[in-house]
Coordinates of C-alpha atoms (C1' of nucleotides) in Angstrom, one line a residue:
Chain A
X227 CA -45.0 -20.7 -131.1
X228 CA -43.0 -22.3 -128.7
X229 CA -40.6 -19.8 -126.3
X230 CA -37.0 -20.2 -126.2
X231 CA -38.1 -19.8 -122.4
X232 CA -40.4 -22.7 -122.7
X233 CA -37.8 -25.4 -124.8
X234 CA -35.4 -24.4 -122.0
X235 CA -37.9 -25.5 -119.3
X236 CA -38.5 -28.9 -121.2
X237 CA -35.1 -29.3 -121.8
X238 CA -34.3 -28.5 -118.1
X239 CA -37.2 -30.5 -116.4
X240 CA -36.3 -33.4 -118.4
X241 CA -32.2 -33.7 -117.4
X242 CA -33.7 -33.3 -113.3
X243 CA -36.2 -36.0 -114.2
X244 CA -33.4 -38.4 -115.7
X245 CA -31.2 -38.0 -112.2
X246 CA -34.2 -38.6 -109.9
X247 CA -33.3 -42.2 -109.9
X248 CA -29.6 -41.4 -108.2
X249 CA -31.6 -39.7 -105.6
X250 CA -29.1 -35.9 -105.9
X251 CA -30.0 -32.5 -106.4
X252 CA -29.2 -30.3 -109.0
X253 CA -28.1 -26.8 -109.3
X254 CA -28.8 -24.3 -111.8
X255 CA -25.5 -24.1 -112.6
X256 CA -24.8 -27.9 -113.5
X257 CA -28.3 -27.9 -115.4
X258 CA -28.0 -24.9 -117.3
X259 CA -25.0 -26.2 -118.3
X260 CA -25.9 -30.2 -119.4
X261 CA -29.2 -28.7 -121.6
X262 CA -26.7 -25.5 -123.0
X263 CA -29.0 -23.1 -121.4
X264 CA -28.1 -19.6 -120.2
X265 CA -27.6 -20.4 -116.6
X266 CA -29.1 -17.0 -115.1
X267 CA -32.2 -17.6 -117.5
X268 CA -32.4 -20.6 -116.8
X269 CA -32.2 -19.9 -113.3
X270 CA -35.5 -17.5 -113.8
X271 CA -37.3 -20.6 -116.0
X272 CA -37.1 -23.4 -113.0
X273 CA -38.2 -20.8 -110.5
X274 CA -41.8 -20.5 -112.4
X275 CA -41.1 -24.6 -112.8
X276 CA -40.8 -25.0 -109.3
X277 CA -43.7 -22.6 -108.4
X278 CA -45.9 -24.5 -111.0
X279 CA -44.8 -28.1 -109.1
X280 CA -42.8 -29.6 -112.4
X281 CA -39.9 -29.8 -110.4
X282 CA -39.0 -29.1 -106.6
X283 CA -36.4 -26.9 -105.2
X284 CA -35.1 -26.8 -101.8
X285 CA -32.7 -23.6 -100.9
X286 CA -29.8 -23.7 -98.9
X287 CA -26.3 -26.0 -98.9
X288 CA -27.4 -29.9 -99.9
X289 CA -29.9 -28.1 -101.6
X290 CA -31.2 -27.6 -105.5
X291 CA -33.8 -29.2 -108.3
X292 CA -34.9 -32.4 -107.9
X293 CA -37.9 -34.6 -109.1
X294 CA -40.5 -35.7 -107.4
X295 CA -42.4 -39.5 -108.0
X296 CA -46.1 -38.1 -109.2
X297 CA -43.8 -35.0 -110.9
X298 CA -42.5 -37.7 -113.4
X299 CA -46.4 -38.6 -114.3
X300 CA -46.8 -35.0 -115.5
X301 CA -47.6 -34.8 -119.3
X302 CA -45.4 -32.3 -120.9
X303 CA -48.1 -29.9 -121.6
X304 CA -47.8 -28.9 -118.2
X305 CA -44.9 -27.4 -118.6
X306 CA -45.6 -25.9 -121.6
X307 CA -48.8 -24.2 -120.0
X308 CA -46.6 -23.3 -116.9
X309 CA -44.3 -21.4 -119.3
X310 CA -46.0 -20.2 -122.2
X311 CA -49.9 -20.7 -121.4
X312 CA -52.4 -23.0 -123.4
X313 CA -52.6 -20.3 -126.2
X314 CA -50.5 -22.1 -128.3
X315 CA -52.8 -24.8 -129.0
X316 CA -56.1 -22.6 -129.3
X317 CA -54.5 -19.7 -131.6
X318 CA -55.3 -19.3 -135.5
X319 CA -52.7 -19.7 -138.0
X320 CA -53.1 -16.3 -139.2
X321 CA -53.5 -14.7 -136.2
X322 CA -57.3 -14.2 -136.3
X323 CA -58.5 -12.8 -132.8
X324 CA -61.6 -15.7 -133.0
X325 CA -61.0 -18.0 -135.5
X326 CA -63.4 -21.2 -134.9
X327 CA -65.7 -23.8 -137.2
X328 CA -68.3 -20.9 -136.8
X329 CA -65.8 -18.0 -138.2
X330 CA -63.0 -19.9 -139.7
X331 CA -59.9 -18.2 -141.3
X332 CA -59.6 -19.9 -144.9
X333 CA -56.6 -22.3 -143.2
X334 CA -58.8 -23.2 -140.2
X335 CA -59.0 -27.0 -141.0
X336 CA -56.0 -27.8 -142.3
X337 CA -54.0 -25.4 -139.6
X338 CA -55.8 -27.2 -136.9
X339 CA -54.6 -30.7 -138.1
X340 CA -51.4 -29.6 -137.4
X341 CA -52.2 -27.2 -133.8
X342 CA -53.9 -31.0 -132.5
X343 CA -50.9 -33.0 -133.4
X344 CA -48.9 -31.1 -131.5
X345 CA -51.4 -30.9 -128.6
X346 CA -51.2 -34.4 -128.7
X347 CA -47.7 -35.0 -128.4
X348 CA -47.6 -32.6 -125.8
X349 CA -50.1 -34.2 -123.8
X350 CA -49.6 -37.7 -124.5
X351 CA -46.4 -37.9 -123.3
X352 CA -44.9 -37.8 -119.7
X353 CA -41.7 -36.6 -118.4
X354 CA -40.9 -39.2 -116.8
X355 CA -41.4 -41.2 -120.4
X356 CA -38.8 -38.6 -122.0
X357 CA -36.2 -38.8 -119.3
X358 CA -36.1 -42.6 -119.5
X359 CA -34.9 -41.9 -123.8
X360 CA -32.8 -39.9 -122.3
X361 CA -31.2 -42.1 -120.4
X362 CA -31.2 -45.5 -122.2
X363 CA -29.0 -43.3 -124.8
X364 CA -31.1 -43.3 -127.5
X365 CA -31.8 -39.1 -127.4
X366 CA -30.6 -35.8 -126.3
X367 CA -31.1 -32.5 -124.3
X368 CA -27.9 -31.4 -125.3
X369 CA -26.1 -29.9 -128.1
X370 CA -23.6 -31.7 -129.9
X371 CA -20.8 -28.8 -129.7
X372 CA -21.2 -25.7 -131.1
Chain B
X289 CA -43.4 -20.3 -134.6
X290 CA -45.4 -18.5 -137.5
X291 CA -44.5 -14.8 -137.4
X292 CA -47.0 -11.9 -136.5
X293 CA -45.8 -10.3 -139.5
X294 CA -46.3 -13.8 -141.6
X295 CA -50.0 -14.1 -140.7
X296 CA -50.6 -10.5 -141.5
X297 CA -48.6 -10.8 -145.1
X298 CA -51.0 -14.3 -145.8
X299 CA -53.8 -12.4 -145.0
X300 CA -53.0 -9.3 -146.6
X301 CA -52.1 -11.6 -149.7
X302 CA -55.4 -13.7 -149.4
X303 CA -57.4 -10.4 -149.6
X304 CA -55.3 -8.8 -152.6
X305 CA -55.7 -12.3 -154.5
X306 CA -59.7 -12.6 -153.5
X307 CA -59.5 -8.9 -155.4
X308 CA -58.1 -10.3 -158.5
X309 CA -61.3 -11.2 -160.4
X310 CA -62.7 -7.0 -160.2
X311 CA -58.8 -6.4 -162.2
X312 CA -58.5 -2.9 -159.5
X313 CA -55.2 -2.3 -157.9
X314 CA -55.0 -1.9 -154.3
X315 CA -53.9 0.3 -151.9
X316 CA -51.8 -0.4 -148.4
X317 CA -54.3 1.8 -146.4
X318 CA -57.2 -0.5 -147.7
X319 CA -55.3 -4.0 -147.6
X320 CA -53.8 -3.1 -144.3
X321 CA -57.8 -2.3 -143.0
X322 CA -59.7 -5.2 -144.5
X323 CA -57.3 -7.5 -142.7
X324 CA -56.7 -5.8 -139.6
X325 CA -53.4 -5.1 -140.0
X326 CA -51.1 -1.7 -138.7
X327 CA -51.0 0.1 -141.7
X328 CA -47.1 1.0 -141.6
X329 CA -46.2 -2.2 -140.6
X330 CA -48.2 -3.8 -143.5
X331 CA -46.4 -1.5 -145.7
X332 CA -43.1 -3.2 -145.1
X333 CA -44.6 -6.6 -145.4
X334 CA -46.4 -6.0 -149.3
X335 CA -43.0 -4.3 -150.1
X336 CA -41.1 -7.9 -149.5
X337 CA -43.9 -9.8 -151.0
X338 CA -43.5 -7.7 -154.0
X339 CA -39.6 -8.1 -153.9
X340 CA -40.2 -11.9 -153.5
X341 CA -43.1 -12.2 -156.3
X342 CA -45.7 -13.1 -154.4
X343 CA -47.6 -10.2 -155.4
X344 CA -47.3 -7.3 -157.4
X345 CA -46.7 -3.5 -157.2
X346 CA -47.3 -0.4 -159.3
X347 CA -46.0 2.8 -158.1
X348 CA -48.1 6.3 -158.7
X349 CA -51.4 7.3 -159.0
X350 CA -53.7 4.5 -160.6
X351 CA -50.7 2.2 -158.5
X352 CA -51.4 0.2 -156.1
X353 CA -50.8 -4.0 -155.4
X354 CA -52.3 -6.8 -157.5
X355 CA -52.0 -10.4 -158.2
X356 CA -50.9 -12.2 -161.4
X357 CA -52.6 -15.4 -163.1
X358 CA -49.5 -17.1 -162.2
X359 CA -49.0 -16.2 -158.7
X360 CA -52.5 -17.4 -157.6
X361 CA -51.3 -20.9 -158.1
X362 CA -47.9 -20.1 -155.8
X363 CA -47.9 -22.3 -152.6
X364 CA -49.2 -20.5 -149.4
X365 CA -45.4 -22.3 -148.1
X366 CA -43.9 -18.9 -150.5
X367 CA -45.2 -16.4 -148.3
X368 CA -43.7 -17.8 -144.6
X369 CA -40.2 -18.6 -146.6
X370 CA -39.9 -14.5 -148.0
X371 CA -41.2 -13.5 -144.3
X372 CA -39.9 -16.2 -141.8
X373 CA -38.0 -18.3 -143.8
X374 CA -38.0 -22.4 -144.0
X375 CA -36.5 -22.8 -140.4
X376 CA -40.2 -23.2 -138.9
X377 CA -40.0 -26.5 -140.8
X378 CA -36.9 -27.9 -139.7
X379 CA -36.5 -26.2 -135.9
X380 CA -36.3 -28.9 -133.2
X381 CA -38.9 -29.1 -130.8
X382 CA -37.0 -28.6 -127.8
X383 CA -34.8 -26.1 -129.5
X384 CA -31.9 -28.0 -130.0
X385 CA -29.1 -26.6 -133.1
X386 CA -29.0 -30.1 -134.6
X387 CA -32.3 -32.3 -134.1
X388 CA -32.5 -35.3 -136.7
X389 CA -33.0 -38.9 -136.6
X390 CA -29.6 -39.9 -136.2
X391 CA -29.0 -37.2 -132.9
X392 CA -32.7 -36.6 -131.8
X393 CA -34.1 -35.1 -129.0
X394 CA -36.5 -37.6 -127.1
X395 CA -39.5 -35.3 -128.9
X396 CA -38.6 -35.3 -132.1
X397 CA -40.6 -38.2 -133.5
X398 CA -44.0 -36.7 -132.0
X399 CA -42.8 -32.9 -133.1
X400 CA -41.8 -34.1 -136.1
X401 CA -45.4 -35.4 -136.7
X402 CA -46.6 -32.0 -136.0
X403 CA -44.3 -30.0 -137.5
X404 CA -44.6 -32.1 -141.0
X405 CA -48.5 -31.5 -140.6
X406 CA -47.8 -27.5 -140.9
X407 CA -45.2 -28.1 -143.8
X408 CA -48.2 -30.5 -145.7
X409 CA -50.9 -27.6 -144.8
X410 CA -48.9 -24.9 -146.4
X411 CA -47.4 -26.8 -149.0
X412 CA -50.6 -28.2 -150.6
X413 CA -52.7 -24.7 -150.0
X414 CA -52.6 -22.5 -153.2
X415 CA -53.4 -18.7 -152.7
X416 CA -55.8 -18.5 -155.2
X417 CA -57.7 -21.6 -152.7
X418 CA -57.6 -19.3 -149.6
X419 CA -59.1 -16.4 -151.8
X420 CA -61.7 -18.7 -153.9
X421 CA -63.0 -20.0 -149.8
X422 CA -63.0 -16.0 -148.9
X423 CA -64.9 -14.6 -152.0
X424 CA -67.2 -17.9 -151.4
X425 CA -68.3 -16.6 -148.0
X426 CA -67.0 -19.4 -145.7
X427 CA -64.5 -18.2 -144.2
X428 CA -62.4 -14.5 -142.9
X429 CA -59.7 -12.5 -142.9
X430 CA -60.5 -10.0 -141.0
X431 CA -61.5 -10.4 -137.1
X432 CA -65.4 -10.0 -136.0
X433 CA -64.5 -6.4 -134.2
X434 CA -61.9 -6.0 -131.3
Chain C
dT25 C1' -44.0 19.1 -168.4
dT26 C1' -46.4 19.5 -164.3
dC27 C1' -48.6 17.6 -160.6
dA28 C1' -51.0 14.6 -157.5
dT29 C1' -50.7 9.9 -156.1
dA30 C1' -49.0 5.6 -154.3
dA31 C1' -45.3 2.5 -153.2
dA32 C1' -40.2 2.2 -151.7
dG33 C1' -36.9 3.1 -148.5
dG34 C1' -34.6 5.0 -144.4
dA35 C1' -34.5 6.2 -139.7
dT36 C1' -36.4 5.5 -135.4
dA37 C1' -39.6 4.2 -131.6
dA38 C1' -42.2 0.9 -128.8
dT39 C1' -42.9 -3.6 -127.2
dT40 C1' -41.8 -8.2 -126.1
dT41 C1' -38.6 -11.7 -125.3
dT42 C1' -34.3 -13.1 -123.8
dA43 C1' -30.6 -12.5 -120.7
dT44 C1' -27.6 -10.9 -116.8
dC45 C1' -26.4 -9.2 -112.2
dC46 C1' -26.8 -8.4 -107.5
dT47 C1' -29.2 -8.7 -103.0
dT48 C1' -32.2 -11.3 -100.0
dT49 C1' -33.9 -15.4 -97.9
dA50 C1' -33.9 -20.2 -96.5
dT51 C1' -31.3 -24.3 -95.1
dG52 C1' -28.6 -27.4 -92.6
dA53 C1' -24.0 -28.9 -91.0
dA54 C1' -20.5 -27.8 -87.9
Chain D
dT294 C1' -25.6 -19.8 -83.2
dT295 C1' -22.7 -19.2 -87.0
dC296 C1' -21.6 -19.7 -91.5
dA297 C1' -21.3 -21.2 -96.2
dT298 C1' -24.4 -22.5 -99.8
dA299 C1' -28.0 -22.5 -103.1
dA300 C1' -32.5 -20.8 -104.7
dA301 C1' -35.7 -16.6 -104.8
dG302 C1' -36.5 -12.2 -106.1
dG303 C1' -35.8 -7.5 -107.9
dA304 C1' -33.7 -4.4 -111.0
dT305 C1' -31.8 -3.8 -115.4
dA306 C1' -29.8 -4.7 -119.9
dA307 C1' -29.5 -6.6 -124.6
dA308 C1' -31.7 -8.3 -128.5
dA309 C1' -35.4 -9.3 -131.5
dT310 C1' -39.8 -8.2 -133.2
dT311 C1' -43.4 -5.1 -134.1
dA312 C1' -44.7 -0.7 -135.4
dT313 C1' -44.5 4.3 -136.9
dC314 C1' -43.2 8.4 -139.5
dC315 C1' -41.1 11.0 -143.0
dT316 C1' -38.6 11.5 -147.3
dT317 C1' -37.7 9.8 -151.9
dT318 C1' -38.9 7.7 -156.2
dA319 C1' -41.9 6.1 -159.9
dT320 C1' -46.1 6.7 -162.5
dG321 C1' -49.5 8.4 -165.5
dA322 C1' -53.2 11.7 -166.4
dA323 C1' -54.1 16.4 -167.5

DNA sequence: TTCATAAAGGATAATTTTATCCTTTATGAA
DNA sequence: TTCATAAAGGATAAAATTATCCTTTATGAA
């Protein structure tokens, strides 16, 4: 449903928004490694994030990822639909081509319940709102070993 | 999330249980067309339903697939765990390994919202349901044309 | 018992997703 | 202007998922 590709990006844009306040920039390799993310993936995810205006990059030495003020309004949908496209929240649960009130797979209601709770999540919540969890401690981007 | 090969094997179980009622056997080539599924790749799907009961097989001529009193009233929930297993129910939705209340990712309430409205939609949706709303006329299996 | 039939099973191919590596381009300090 | 640095971009590779094909096995009617 989600990509790997996609959870990365989150996980990523989320670890740049919760060092905007110390005014640094990133690079790849330092946030591939704090969301334990394959750094030359990762390095293809924040390109498409930067080109989609989640996050900023500037090239060169004193440069890397950083966060930008109206970035951190951004509901996380946005990056979902930056990565992975809108299809998520539009597809049937079993995989009809058109699957609608009109021509409904025998799941339609009860599947859809579930697709517009997570559309809601997604898009009623802001980056900026999941960095700052993030950094008062009370949740993670980051696995505990492995 | 849900598998490509999970939606086909609810649908091609949905249309083999809608079947039950005319007591005929049924064949892959005609399961694998009345839900729009690849033939050979349906194949391999009815053969792990069959090995996990949630339908049932007959070899030879007169053979074909068919579904027992007792598996109507099986869970739709039985079909993703022989397919995709019961990780789609647990997975954290920013991909972390371990995800939980006491080491949560700043998601996981909101995912968790989502993700328990999927386990409630498959866990409380018999198979002999999906077939009764099919054989009722209200709702499809199989997509307009393509 | 023979034979046609239909699923089971094994091997493989195609496609998509995930992942890596290397070269090019932009940047800014010295 | 030079040079070291860091992201961008292009070309592949690896892995997982989806899909096909062919042989084997089971079944039951004739």
């Amino acid at each position: 449903m989600i990509s790997k590709a996609c959870k990365y990006g989150i996980r990523a844009t989320i670890f740049v928004a919760s060092k905007q306040e110390e005014g640094i920039k990133l690079n790849i390799k330092d946030i591939a490694r704090e969301v334990d993310a394959p750094e030359a993936f990762t390095a293809k995810i924040l390109q498409v994030l930067n080109k989609n205006r989640i996050i900023t990059s500037l090239k060169g030495p004193y440069g890397g990822f950083y966060i930008e003020d109206y970035q951190l309004e951004q509901p996380v949908i946005n990056i979902v639909n930056a990565i992975d496209g809108m299809s998520v929240f539009q597809e049937c649960g079993l995989g009809l081509k058109q699957c609608s009130a009109t021509h409904p797979c025998p799941m339609h209601d009860q599947y859809k319940i579930a697709r517009d709770a997570l559309l809601d999540a997604f898009q009623n919540t802001t980056i900026g709102q999941l960095a700052e969890q993030v950094n008062e401690g009370g949740s993670y981007i980051k696995n505990l070993h492995y």
